[in-house]
Short mmCIF file of C-alpha atoms and ligand atoms in Angstrom, two decimals:
data_model
loop_
_atom_site.label_atom_id
_atom_site.label_comp_id
_atom_site.label_asym_id
_atom_site.label_seq_id
_atom_site.Cartn_x
_atom_site.Cartn_y
_atom_site.Cartn_z
CA MET A 1 -38.17 20.26 19.23
CA THR A 2 -36.91 23.02 21.57
CA THR A 3 -34.43 25.84 21.09
CA LEU A 4 -31.39 25.58 23.36
CA GLN A 5 -29.37 28.55 24.59
CA GLY A 6 -25.87 28.77 26.07
CA LEU A 7 -23.08 26.24 26.60
CA TYR A 8 -23.87 22.59 27.41
CA ARG A 9 -21.30 20.11 28.74
CA PRO A 10 -22.64 16.56 28.28
CA LYS A 11 -20.61 13.68 29.76
CA THR A 12 -21.71 10.97 27.32
CA VAL A 13 -22.40 10.62 23.60
CA ALA A 14 -26.02 9.78 24.47
CA GLU A 15 -26.40 13.09 26.34
CA ALA A 16 -24.71 15.03 23.52
CA THR A 17 -26.84 13.51 20.78
CA ALA A 18 -30.00 14.06 22.86
CA LEU A 19 -29.11 17.78 23.02
CA LEU A 20 -28.35 17.91 19.28
CA ALA A 21 -31.68 16.17 18.57
CA GLN A 22 -33.54 18.73 20.68
CA ASP A 23 -32.08 21.60 18.64
CA PRO A 24 -30.37 20.77 15.31
CA ASP A 25 -29.09 24.38 15.16
CA ALA A 26 -26.94 23.78 18.26
CA LYS A 27 -23.29 23.31 17.25
CA PRO A 28 -20.86 20.73 18.66
CA LEU A 29 -17.78 22.48 20.06
CA ALA A 30 -14.56 20.43 19.92
CA GLY A 31 -11.12 22.10 20.01
CA GLY A 32 -12.62 25.43 18.94
CA ALA A 33 -9.69 26.17 16.61
CA THR A 34 -12.06 26.83 13.72
CA LEU A 35 -15.45 27.28 15.38
CA VAL A 36 -14.35 29.98 17.84
CA ALA A 37 -12.70 31.92 15.01
CA MET A 38 -15.98 31.71 13.05
CA LEU A 39 -17.94 32.90 16.13
CA ASN A 40 -15.53 35.82 16.61
CA ALA A 41 -15.98 36.79 12.95
CA HIS A 42 -19.82 36.42 13.24
CA VAL A 43 -19.75 33.89 10.38
CA LEU A 44 -21.80 31.61 12.66
CA GLU A 45 -23.99 32.70 15.56
CA PRO A 46 -25.53 29.55 17.10
CA ALA A 47 -27.65 30.12 20.20
CA ALA A 48 -26.24 26.97 21.79
CA LEU A 49 -22.92 25.13 21.83
CA VAL A 50 -22.59 21.49 22.88
CA SER A 51 -19.04 21.08 24.21
CA LEU A 52 -17.60 17.61 23.59
CA ALA A 53 -14.69 18.19 26.01
CA ASP A 54 -16.10 16.13 28.93
CA ILE A 55 -16.98 12.99 26.92
CA ASP A 56 -14.25 10.45 27.78
CA GLU A 57 -15.62 7.87 25.31
CA ILE A 58 -14.48 9.96 22.32
CA LYS A 59 -10.92 10.63 23.54
CA GLY A 60 -7.73 8.71 22.76
CA ILE A 61 -6.38 6.03 20.43
CA SER A 62 -6.77 2.29 21.02
CA THR A 63 -6.43 -1.03 19.21
CA MET A 64 -9.69 -2.98 18.82
CA PRO A 65 -9.89 -6.78 19.34
CA ASP A 66 -10.11 -7.21 15.52
CA GLY A 67 -6.87 -5.23 15.00
CA ARG A 68 -8.47 -2.01 13.78
CA VAL A 69 -7.30 1.20 15.44
CA ARG A 70 -9.93 3.54 16.89
CA ILE A 71 -9.18 7.26 17.09
CA GLY A 72 -11.81 9.00 19.24
CA ALA A 73 -13.30 12.12 17.66
CA PHE A 74 -11.99 14.34 20.48
CA THR A 75 -8.38 13.20 20.02
CA ARG A 76 -6.16 16.24 19.54
CA HIS A 77 -3.91 16.45 16.46
CA ARG A 78 -0.80 16.39 18.71
CA ASP A 79 -1.83 13.00 20.17
CA THR A 80 -2.57 11.50 16.76
CA ALA A 81 0.77 12.80 15.47
CA ALA A 82 2.55 11.17 18.44
CA CYS A 83 0.80 7.77 18.06
CA THR A 84 3.36 4.98 18.53
CA LEU A 85 1.13 2.03 17.54
CA ARG A 86 2.32 -0.01 14.55
CA LEU A 87 -0.10 1.15 11.87
CA GLY A 88 1.40 -0.21 8.65
CA SER A 89 0.22 1.85 5.68
CA CYS A 90 -2.18 3.77 7.98
CA ALA A 91 0.89 5.56 9.37
CA VAL A 92 -0.12 8.12 6.74
CA VAL A 93 -2.65 9.43 9.29
CA PRO A 94 -0.24 10.43 12.11
CA HIS A 95 2.16 11.66 9.44
CA ALA A 96 -0.57 14.00 8.14
CA ALA A 97 -1.45 15.06 11.71
CA SER A 98 2.18 16.04 12.33
CA GLN A 99 2.01 18.48 9.39
CA ILE A 100 -1.14 20.35 10.48
CA ALA A 101 -0.44 24.06 10.99
CA ASN A 102 1.75 24.57 14.06
CA ALA A 103 2.05 23.31 17.64
CA THR A 104 -0.64 25.71 18.91
CA VAL A 105 -3.26 24.47 16.44
CA ARG A 106 -2.21 20.82 16.95
CA ASN A 107 -2.71 21.30 20.72
CA MET A 108 -6.26 22.61 20.17
CA GLY A 109 -7.74 20.87 17.15
CA THR A 110 -9.36 17.43 17.13
CA ILE A 111 -9.77 14.87 14.36
CA GLY A 112 -13.58 14.98 14.67
CA GLY A 113 -13.67 18.78 14.44
CA SER A 114 -11.31 18.78 11.51
CA ILE A 115 -13.19 16.30 9.34
CA SER A 116 -16.60 17.78 10.25
CA PHE A 117 -15.39 21.19 9.08
CA ALA A 118 -14.25 19.56 5.79
CA ASP A 119 -12.21 22.41 4.35
CA PRO A 120 -10.68 20.92 1.16
CA GLY A 121 -7.21 22.12 2.24
CA LEU A 122 -7.22 20.07 5.46
CA ASP A 123 -4.60 17.37 5.97
CA TYR A 124 -6.68 14.53 7.45
CA PRO A 125 -9.23 14.00 4.63
CA PRO A 126 -6.82 12.71 1.94
CA ALA A 127 -4.94 10.65 4.56
CA LEU A 128 -8.17 8.98 5.74
CA VAL A 129 -9.32 8.27 2.17
CA ALA A 130 -5.94 6.76 1.15
CA ALA A 131 -5.89 4.69 4.36
CA LYS A 132 -9.45 3.42 3.66
CA ALA A 133 -10.53 4.59 7.11
CA GLU A 134 -14.12 4.53 8.35
CA ILE A 135 -15.99 7.28 10.17
CA GLU A 136 -18.40 6.47 13.02
CA ILE A 137 -21.35 8.85 13.37
CA ALA A 138 -23.83 9.00 16.27
CA SER A 139 -27.30 10.49 16.62
CA ALA A 140 -30.13 10.05 19.11
CA GLU A 141 -31.33 7.16 16.89
CA GLY A 142 -28.07 5.18 17.07
CA ARG A 143 -24.76 4.86 15.23
CA ARG A 144 -23.71 4.34 11.63
CA VAL A 145 -20.33 3.89 9.95
CA LEU A 146 -19.28 5.31 6.58
CA PRO A 147 -16.10 4.88 4.52
CA ALA A 148 -14.06 8.10 4.58
CA SER A 149 -14.53 8.32 0.80
CA GLY A 150 -18.31 8.61 1.36
CA PHE A 151 -18.08 11.01 4.30
CA PHE A 152 -16.67 13.96 2.32
CA VAL A 153 -19.47 15.05 -0.02
CA ASP A 154 -18.69 18.51 -1.45
CA TRP A 155 -16.95 21.81 -0.62
CA TYR A 156 -17.30 22.08 3.20
CA LEU A 157 -20.08 19.47 3.10
CA THR A 158 -20.04 16.08 4.80
CA ALA A 159 -22.52 13.23 5.12
CA LEU A 160 -23.43 14.43 8.64
CA GLU A 161 -27.18 15.02 9.00
CA PRO A 162 -28.68 17.54 11.47
CA GLY A 163 -28.44 16.13 15.00
CA GLU A 164 -25.46 13.88 14.16
CA MET A 165 -21.89 14.02 15.43
CA VAL A 166 -18.66 12.17 14.62
CA THR A 167 -17.64 9.81 17.43
CA ALA A 168 -14.58 8.00 16.02
CA VAL A 169 -12.33 7.22 13.08
CA TYR A 170 -11.38 3.57 12.49
CA LEU A 171 -8.17 2.60 10.70
CA PRO A 172 -7.80 -0.87 9.11
CA PRO A 173 -5.50 -3.36 10.91
CA ASN A 174 -1.73 -3.13 10.39
CA ASP A 175 -1.04 -4.56 6.91
CA GLY A 176 2.76 -4.51 7.26
CA GLY A 177 3.00 -1.67 4.77
CA VAL A 178 4.07 1.97 4.88
CA GLY A 179 2.30 5.30 4.50
CA THR A 180 3.42 8.84 3.85
CA TYR A 181 1.88 12.31 3.51
CA VAL A 182 3.51 14.90 1.24
CA LYS A 183 2.22 18.45 1.66
CA HIS A 184 3.06 21.54 -0.34
CA ALA A 185 2.18 24.82 1.42
CA ARG A 186 3.16 28.43 0.75
CA VAL A 187 4.84 28.72 4.15
CA ALA A 188 5.30 26.37 7.09
CA GLY A 189 2.04 26.20 9.07
CA ASP A 190 -0.29 27.07 6.18
CA TYR A 191 -3.08 24.93 4.75
CA ALA A 192 -2.03 22.74 1.81
CA THR A 193 -1.84 24.21 -1.67
CA ALA A 194 -1.85 20.56 -2.76
CA SER A 195 -1.00 17.32 -1.00
CA ILE A 196 -0.68 13.58 -1.62
CA ALA A 197 -1.50 10.86 0.90
CA ALA A 198 -0.02 7.52 -0.14
CA CYS A 199 -0.30 4.03 1.33
CA MET A 200 1.69 0.98 0.18
CA ARG A 201 0.25 -2.19 1.71
CA GLY A 202 2.32 -5.18 2.74
CA ASP A 203 1.43 -6.95 -0.53
CA GLY A 204 2.71 -3.99 -2.58
CA ARG A 205 -0.68 -2.53 -3.59
CA LEU A 206 -0.88 1.27 -3.49
CA SER A 207 -3.71 3.68 -2.79
CA VAL A 208 -3.30 7.43 -3.04
CA ALA A 209 -5.49 10.48 -2.49
CA VAL A 210 -4.90 14.08 -3.51
CA GLY A 211 -5.77 16.94 -1.14
CA ALA A 212 -6.70 20.57 -1.92
CA CYS A 213 -7.34 19.88 -5.61
CA GLY A 214 -11.13 19.67 -5.59
CA PRO A 215 -14.14 19.72 -3.27
CA THR A 216 -13.24 16.39 -1.64
CA PRO A 217 -10.10 14.22 -1.51
CA LEU A 218 -9.42 12.86 -4.99
CA SER A 219 -8.75 9.14 -5.37
CA ASP A 220 -9.10 6.97 -8.45
CA PRO A 221 -9.04 3.16 -8.71
CA GLU A 222 -7.34 3.30 -12.13
CA ALA A 223 -4.48 5.43 -10.76
CA ASP A 224 -4.12 3.03 -7.82
CA ALA A 225 -4.04 0.05 -10.22
CA VAL A 226 -1.31 1.66 -12.35
CA LEU A 227 0.82 2.32 -9.24
CA SER A 228 0.18 -1.17 -7.87
CA GLU A 229 1.43 -2.76 -11.11
CA GLY A 230 4.64 -0.75 -11.45
CA ARG A 231 6.41 2.24 -10.01
CA SER A 232 8.77 3.31 -12.77
CA ASP A 233 8.87 7.05 -13.49
CA ALA A 234 6.60 6.37 -16.50
CA SER A 235 4.03 4.50 -14.35
CA VAL A 236 3.98 7.25 -11.73
CA ALA A 237 3.57 9.86 -14.50
CA ARG A 238 0.67 7.84 -16.00
CA ALA A 239 -1.08 7.60 -12.60
CA ALA A 240 -0.51 11.32 -12.01
CA GLN A 241 -2.02 12.12 -15.41
CA ILE A 242 -5.19 10.20 -14.46
CA LEU A 243 -5.42 12.17 -11.20
CA VAL A 244 -4.80 15.51 -12.96
CA GLU A 245 -7.63 14.73 -15.40
CA HIS A 246 -10.04 14.21 -12.48
CA ALA A 247 -8.80 17.15 -10.38
CA ASP A 248 -11.08 20.17 -9.98
CA PRO A 249 -8.93 22.73 -8.13
CA LEU A 250 -9.78 26.36 -7.39
CA ASP A 251 -7.79 29.50 -8.07
CA ASP A 252 -7.25 31.06 -4.64
CA VAL A 253 -4.65 32.83 -2.51
CA ARG A 254 -2.72 29.56 -2.06
CA GLY A 255 -2.21 29.00 -5.78
CA SER A 256 -3.89 28.91 -9.16
CA ALA A 257 -5.79 25.86 -10.37
CA ASP A 258 -3.13 25.38 -13.05
CA TYR A 259 -0.31 25.50 -10.49
CA ARG A 260 -2.10 22.92 -8.34
CA ARG A 261 -2.45 20.58 -11.35
CA GLN A 262 1.29 20.93 -11.98
CA LEU A 263 2.04 20.01 -8.37
CA ILE A 264 0.23 16.65 -8.52
CA PRO A 265 2.87 14.71 -10.58
CA ARG A 266 5.74 16.14 -8.54
CA LEU A 267 4.17 15.39 -5.16
CA LEU A 268 3.08 11.92 -6.29
CA LEU A 269 6.59 11.01 -7.45
CA ARG A 270 8.03 12.22 -4.14
CA ALA A 271 5.43 10.22 -2.19
CA VAL A 272 6.04 6.99 -4.12
CA ARG A 273 9.83 7.23 -3.83
CA THR A 274 9.45 7.94 -0.08
CA LEU A 275 7.28 4.83 0.35
CA GLU A 276 9.82 2.66 -1.49
CA ALA A 277 12.63 3.88 0.77
CA ALA A 278 10.67 3.55 4.05
CA PRO A 279 11.23 0.64 6.44
CA ARG A 280 8.16 -1.64 6.71
CA SER A 281 6.44 -2.17 10.07
CA ALA A 282 5.81 -5.84 10.89
CA ALA A 283 2.11 -6.78 10.57
C1 FAD B 301 -4.42 29.24 12.18
C2 FAD B 301 -4.95 27.90 11.78
C3 FAD B 301 -4.23 27.12 10.88
C4 FAD B 301 -4.71 25.87 10.50
N1 FAD B 301 -3.97 25.12 9.63
C5 FAD B 301 -4.38 23.88 9.32
C6 FAD B 301 -3.58 23.04 8.48
O1 FAD B 301 -2.49 23.39 8.02
N2 FAD B 301 -4.06 21.79 8.20
C7 FAD B 301 -5.25 21.33 8.71
O2 FAD B 301 -5.62 20.20 8.43
N3 FAD B 301 -6.01 22.11 9.52
C8 FAD B 301 -5.60 23.35 9.83
N4 FAD B 301 -6.38 24.13 10.65
C9 FAD B 301 -7.68 23.62 11.13
C10 FAD B 301 -7.48 22.87 12.44
O3 FAD B 301 -6.99 21.57 12.15
C11 FAD B 301 -8.77 22.76 13.26
O4 FAD B 301 -8.42 22.18 14.45
C12 FAD B 301 -9.89 21.92 12.73
O5 FAD B 301 -10.31 22.31 11.46
C13 FAD B 301 -11.11 22.05 13.63
O6 FAD B 301 -10.94 21.20 14.71
P1 FAD B 301 -11.51 21.59 16.13
O7 FAD B 301 -11.43 20.38 16.97
O8 FAD B 301 -10.85 22.81 16.65
O9 FAD B 301 -13.06 21.86 15.80
P2 FAD B 301 -14.00 23.09 16.16
O10 FAD B 301 -13.36 24.36 15.73
O11 FAD B 301 -14.45 22.99 17.57
O12 FAD B 301 -15.24 22.73 15.21
C14 FAD B 301 -15.15 22.83 13.80
C15 FAD B 301 -16.51 22.46 13.19
O13 FAD B 301 -16.77 21.07 13.36
C16 FAD B 301 -17.95 20.86 14.17
N5 FAD B 301 -17.61 19.72 15.03
C17 FAD B 301 -16.60 19.64 15.92
N6 FAD B 301 -16.51 18.40 16.42
C18 FAD B 301 -17.49 17.68 15.84
C19 FAD B 301 -17.90 16.31 15.95
N7 FAD B 301 -17.26 15.43 16.72
N8 FAD B 301 -18.95 15.91 15.21
C20 FAD B 301 -19.60 16.78 14.39
N9 FAD B 301 -19.26 18.08 14.24
C21 FAD B 301 -18.21 18.51 14.97
C22 FAD B 301 -18.21 22.17 14.88
O14 FAD B 301 -19.58 22.34 15.20
C23 FAD B 301 -17.70 23.17 13.85
O15 FAD B 301 -18.69 23.37 12.86
C24 FAD B 301 -5.93 25.39 11.04
C25 FAD B 301 -6.66 26.16 11.95
C26 FAD B 301 -6.18 27.40 12.33
C27 FAD B 301 -6.97 28.19 13.34
#
């Protein structure tokens, strides 16, 4: 193992992962929206950066032969937000992308950089968990795929091992359903104080995930089952109660833990009523 120094610009995933294998302390550099701020603040001082900007394979959004949608890790938030593919309930993902920060950050940041950073207040993680997305990870040894629910491990901690990088996010095929992302922030452009990502599939089943109310996106099969069986105010309140019981929010500048718990039922009700009113996309 050698120690790298400086900025490297690989053109393929194989070249990038070979560099990361040589020196696990080298950091992938994507949009730089978060990493460059951390470098400026001396929070991180890696000797080497591996820029992902020249790797075409990890850019853009495409439909796979099996109907899944692949979002390359280096796809900017603005491009994900503007995706015009029919995504069914996975439309929650571009809807979340459209609510990230402001146009400047959406022009810089990438989906791979966002989920690798794994701040609990980010907008993609709950959307990817509710959508039942999968994350593709590459290393010098090969590739592996994890469900989004298994990728986010703890506060700012993902399943990425040293020498690994995210290469893509896969969304399930269009199910003819609808998806929505409801975010509550102190001011426009801020990280979420709390958020709800909600997907209603073509057959009426629901899956939801709560953001910014614990170390990782919070989802619960019992809450999903309650919402899939009925969506009266009482059913939504029952599902919200289950989620509140499992929430583990922090007190911080964006709101107290108690305030965040109080937001969950309100945001969930808004999300469910939005889904019911939304036009379905044909599968
Ligand atoms: C002012 C401001 C406001 C923001 N507000 C929001 C918000 O409201 N909602 C929201 O969701 N986000 C918000 N963000 C975060 C933003 O979405 C960032 O773009 C994102 O967190 C990092 O993406 P990036 O591509 O810039 O990654 P970088 O900053 O380049 O990298 C971030 C981290 O991920 C690692 N990394 C990058 N790419 C990969 C990869 N493919 N595989 C493995 N590791 C990788 C880097 O080594 C680094 O540790 C905000 C950021 C700023 C600066």
